[in-house]
Amino acid sequence: MVMFIMLPLKQTPGSHMLFEQSLPRFVDKELFPERPGTDVWRGLVDICHGVPALVRTLAGFVASNPKKTIEDWAETLSCLTREIISSAPFDDYGRATKLLNYFHSDMPAYLKTCSLYLSMLPKDCRISRSRLIRRWIAEGFVDEKQGVRIEDEAEAYFSQLLERRIIVPAEHSSGGGVKVCRDESMVME
């Protein structure tokens, strides 16, 4: 396994700015009544210690849980503080792994399978959305649902991984959709 040293952003305001910039793409302002600058959000972002990939993954985690209340997020902060922060120093690879595991613990099994498939691709590999979706279908990772085409279901999986920042756009089509993506390298390692 290869480990890369990532230089953190300045705790304040760099990582908080990155968090706020990552959210608008995913989160409807009406579903997100508390401003990202509140104490709970600041606490969650501070746990990432300025590591950009962790901050972006946190934003994806938040975006994928739009029904959580600010009280739920306060409990998440408390849990992370208790379980992760106290267990290992930040420069320990294990601590970053624990954070990533926590962020992905609520991911449905079908998304975990599709994201794991990305780990087989070479580092920083760019892959077309349509090719990736066809591969997932060929491998049997996409569940057929009554009344929904399997391709549409695979597109939904792709959108969910995009929302969670597991994959990121690398190229857009003329219509604005994602044409080519790449994995968010730290997450896949």
Tab-separated table of C-alpha atoms in Angstrom:
chain	number	residue	atom	x	y	z
A	1	MET	CA	0.000	0.000	0.000
A	2	VAL	CA	1.323	3.433	-0.925
A	3	MET	CA	0.836	6.263	1.533
A	4	PHE	CA	1.093	9.878	0.457
A	5	ILE	CA	1.866	12.754	2.773
A	6	MET	CA	-0.816	15.407	2.373
A	7	LEU	CA	-0.152	18.912	3.504
A	8	PRO	CA	-3.161	20.208	5.389
A	9	LEU	CA	-4.930	23.458	4.630
A	10	LYS	CA	-4.814	26.042	7.379
A	11	GLN	CA	-7.371	24.906	9.935
A	12	THR	CA	-9.166	28.219	9.751
A	13	PRO	CA	-10.491	29.437	7.379
A	14	GLY	CA	-9.104	27.255	4.549
A	15	SER	CA	-10.706	23.938	5.451
A	16	HIS	CA	-13.996	25.614	6.412
A	17	MET	CA	-14.038	27.426	3.081
A	18	LEU	CA	-13.435	24.154	1.220
A	19	PHE	CA	-16.289	22.517	3.141
A	20	GLU	CA	-18.675	25.367	2.286
A	21	GLN	CA	-17.604	25.345	-1.363
A	22	SER	CA	-18.132	21.592	-1.600
A	23	LEU	CA	-21.683	21.705	-0.221
A	24	PRO	CA	-23.625	23.935	-2.659
A	25	ARG	CA	-23.214	21.445	-5.473
A	26	PHE	CA	-25.119	18.849	-3.481
A	27	VAL	CA	-27.241	20.358	-0.745
A	28	ASP	CA	-30.481	22.221	-1.202
A	29	LYS	CA	-30.356	25.299	1.048
A	30	GLU	CA	-33.867	24.569	2.354
A	31	LEU	CA	-32.767	21.128	3.567
A	32	PHE	CA	-29.698	22.660	5.176
A	33	PRO	CA	-31.086	25.324	7.538
A	34	GLU	CA	-27.995	25.672	9.720
A	35	ARG	CA	-25.213	27.710	8.161
A	36	PRO	CA	-21.985	25.761	7.576
A	37	GLY	CA	-20.191	28.154	9.962
A	38	THR	CA	-22.053	27.048	13.092
A	39	ASP	CA	-20.211	25.325	15.933
A	40	VAL	CA	-21.311	21.830	14.921
A	41	TRP	CA	-20.091	22.246	11.341
A	42	ARG	CA	-16.883	23.891	12.520
A	43	GLY	CA	-16.277	20.979	14.882
A	44	LEU	CA	-16.830	18.394	12.169
A	45	VAL	CA	-14.512	20.195	9.759
A	46	ASP	CA	-11.835	20.652	12.457
A	47	ILE	CA	-11.744	16.879	12.990
A	48	CYS	CA	-10.402	16.606	9.417
A	49	HIS	CA	-7.366	18.715	10.444
A	50	GLY	CA	-7.325	20.536	7.123
A	51	VAL	CA	-6.731	17.472	4.935
A	52	PRO	CA	-8.586	18.407	1.708
A	53	ALA	CA	-9.670	14.873	0.772
A	54	LEU	CA	-11.153	14.341	4.252
A	55	VAL	CA	-12.943	17.711	4.141
A	56	ARG	CA	-14.430	16.939	0.707
A	57	THR	CA	-15.444	13.469	1.888
A	58	LEU	CA	-17.112	15.042	4.933
A	59	ALA	CA	-19.041	17.363	2.597
A	60	GLY	CA	-20.182	14.322	0.609
A	61	PHE	CA	-21.171	12.555	3.831
A	62	VAL	CA	-23.236	15.580	4.871
A	63	ALA	CA	-24.803	15.892	1.415
A	64	SER	CA	-25.824	12.232	1.406
A	65	ASN	CA	-27.701	12.662	4.700
A	66	PRO	CA	-30.058	15.586	4.025
A	67	LYS	CA	-32.671	14.444	6.538
A	68	LYS	CA	-30.319	14.615	9.518
A	69	THR	CA	-31.068	17.437	11.927
A	70	ILE	CA	-28.477	19.684	13.517
A	71	GLU	CA	-28.940	17.601	16.684
A	72	ASP	CA	-28.058	14.455	14.715
A	73	TRP	CA	-24.921	16.176	13.435
A	74	ALA	CA	-24.031	17.249	16.988
A	75	GLU	CA	-24.275	13.564	18.004
A	76	THR	CA	-22.075	12.622	15.030
A	77	LEU	CA	-19.499	15.187	16.170
A	78	SER	CA	-19.626	13.810	19.702
A	79	CYS	CA	-19.190	10.246	18.461
A	80	LEU	CA	-16.278	11.175	16.190
A	81	THR	CA	-14.614	13.116	18.965
A	82	ARG	CA	-14.997	10.254	21.401
A	83	GLU	CA	-14.077	7.352	19.130
A	84	ILE	CA	-11.601	8.757	16.649
A	85	ILE	CA	-9.894	11.793	18.056
A	86	SER	CA	-9.019	10.156	21.358
A	87	SER	CA	-7.808	6.904	19.769
A	88	ALA	CA	-4.858	7.988	17.605
A	89	PRO	CA	-2.691	10.980	16.760
A	90	PHE	CA	-3.617	12.760	13.514
A	91	ASP	CA	-0.443	11.921	11.615
A	92	ASP	CA	-1.207	8.255	12.151
A	93	TYR	CA	-2.526	6.680	8.951
A	94	GLY	CA	-4.983	4.709	11.063
A	95	ARG	CA	-6.772	7.838	12.229
A	96	ALA	CA	-7.448	9.053	8.674
A	97	THR	CA	-8.633	5.538	7.844
A	98	LYS	CA	-11.013	5.585	10.810
A	99	LEU	CA	-12.464	8.897	9.676
A	100	LEU	CA	-12.995	7.586	6.156
A	101	ASN	CA	-14.534	4.381	7.485
A	102	TYR	CA	-16.917	6.409	9.608
A	103	PHE	CA	-17.931	8.613	6.679
A	104	HIS	CA	-18.661	5.536	4.588
A	105	SER	CA	-20.260	3.401	7.287
A	106	ASP	CA	-23.760	4.502	6.311
A	107	MET	CA	-23.168	3.737	2.633
A	108	PRO	CA	-25.525	1.049	1.287
A	109	ALA	CA	-23.904	-2.245	0.315
A	110	TYR	CA	-24.556	-1.739	-3.398
A	111	LEU	CA	-22.593	1.534	-3.318
A	112	LYS	CA	-19.761	-0.043	-1.357
A	113	THR	CA	-19.458	-2.716	-4.054
A	114	CYS	CA	-19.346	-0.140	-6.842
A	115	SER	CA	-16.825	2.042	-4.992
A	116	LEU	CA	-14.659	-0.978	-4.247
A	117	TYR	CA	-14.609	-1.711	-7.968
A	118	LEU	CA	-12.925	1.681	-8.451
A	119	SER	CA	-10.013	0.559	-6.282
A	120	MET	CA	-9.069	-1.949	-9.014
A	121	LEU	CA	-8.427	0.889	-11.451
A	122	PRO	CA	-4.973	2.497	-11.642
A	123	LYS	CA	-4.397	5.516	-9.403
A	124	ASP	CA	-5.853	8.741	-10.834
A	125	CYS	CA	-7.433	6.758	-13.660
A	126	ARG	CA	-9.997	8.660	-15.684
A	127	ILE	CA	-12.912	6.560	-16.882
A	128	SER	CA	-15.969	7.471	-18.895
A	129	ARG	CA	-19.255	7.416	-17.036
A	130	SER	CA	-20.877	5.141	-19.614
A	131	ARG	CA	-17.993	2.640	-19.560
A	132	LEU	CA	-18.011	2.499	-15.752
A	133	ILE	CA	-21.765	1.968	-15.661
A	134	ARG	CA	-21.572	-0.802	-18.288
A	135	ARG	CA	-18.847	-2.522	-16.257
A	136	TRP	CA	-20.935	-2.398	-13.075
A	137	ILE	CA	-23.856	-3.957	-14.959
A	138	ALA	CA	-21.631	-6.637	-16.538
A	139	GLU	CA	-20.155	-7.523	-13.132
A	140	GLY	CA	-23.647	-7.907	-11.665
A	141	PHE	CA	-23.274	-5.022	-9.190
A	142	VAL	CA	-26.512	-3.322	-10.223
A	143	ASP	CA	-29.760	-4.715	-8.849
A	144	GLU	CA	-32.722	-4.828	-11.200
A	145	LYS	CA	-35.821	-3.126	-9.873
A	146	GLN	CA	-39.283	-3.672	-11.228
A	147	GLY	CA	-40.257	-0.903	-13.623
A	148	VAL	CA	-36.747	0.622	-13.752
A	149	ARG	CA	-34.260	-0.053	-16.523
A	150	ILE	CA	-30.998	-1.478	-15.203
A	151	GLU	CA	-29.084	1.335	-16.947
A	152	ASP	CA	-31.159	3.939	-15.105
A	153	GLU	CA	-30.487	2.205	-11.801
A	154	ALA	CA	-26.747	2.173	-12.566
A	155	GLU	CA	-26.951	5.908	-13.372
A	156	ALA	CA	-28.525	6.430	-9.941
A	157	TYR	CA	-25.609	4.556	-8.316
A	158	PHE	CA	-23.189	6.779	-10.228
A	159	SER	CA	-25.001	9.924	-9.069
A	160	GLN	CA	-24.922	8.776	-5.448
A	161	LEU	CA	-21.165	8.110	-5.588
A	162	LEU	CA	-20.684	11.508	-7.199
A	163	GLU	CA	-22.730	13.133	-4.436
A	164	ARG	CA	-20.652	11.386	-1.783
A	165	ARG	CA	-17.418	12.568	-3.437
A	166	ILE	CA	-16.210	8.988	-3.938
A	167	ILE	CA	-15.838	9.878	-7.600
A	168	VAL	CA	-15.288	13.361	-8.952
A	169	PRO	CA	-15.969	14.824	-12.383
A	170	ALA	CA	-12.939	14.996	-14.657
A	171	GLU	CA	-14.710	16.124	-17.828
A	172	HIS	CA	-18.204	17.363	-18.620
A	173	SER	CA	-20.340	16.813	-21.709
A	174	SER	CA	-21.686	19.721	-23.744
A	175	GLY	CA	-24.999	19.267	-21.887
A	176	GLY	CA	-23.297	19.782	-18.522
A	177	GLY	CA	-23.423	16.173	-17.341
A	178	VAL	CA	-20.395	14.234	-16.177
A	179	LYS	CA	-18.746	12.554	-19.157
A	180	VAL	CA	-15.522	11.334	-17.514
A	181	CYS	CA	-14.806	10.814	-13.816
A	182	ARG	CA	-11.936	9.764	-11.593
A	183	ASP	CA	-11.826	8.295	-8.114
A	184	GLU	CA	-11.067	10.459	-5.107
A	185	SER	CA	-7.693	8.792	-4.563
A	186	MET	CA	-7.387	9.012	-0.788
A	187	VAL	CA	-10.755	7.395	-0.304
A	188	MET	CA	-9.858	4.418	-2.449
A	189	GLU	CA	-6.481	3.740	-0.818
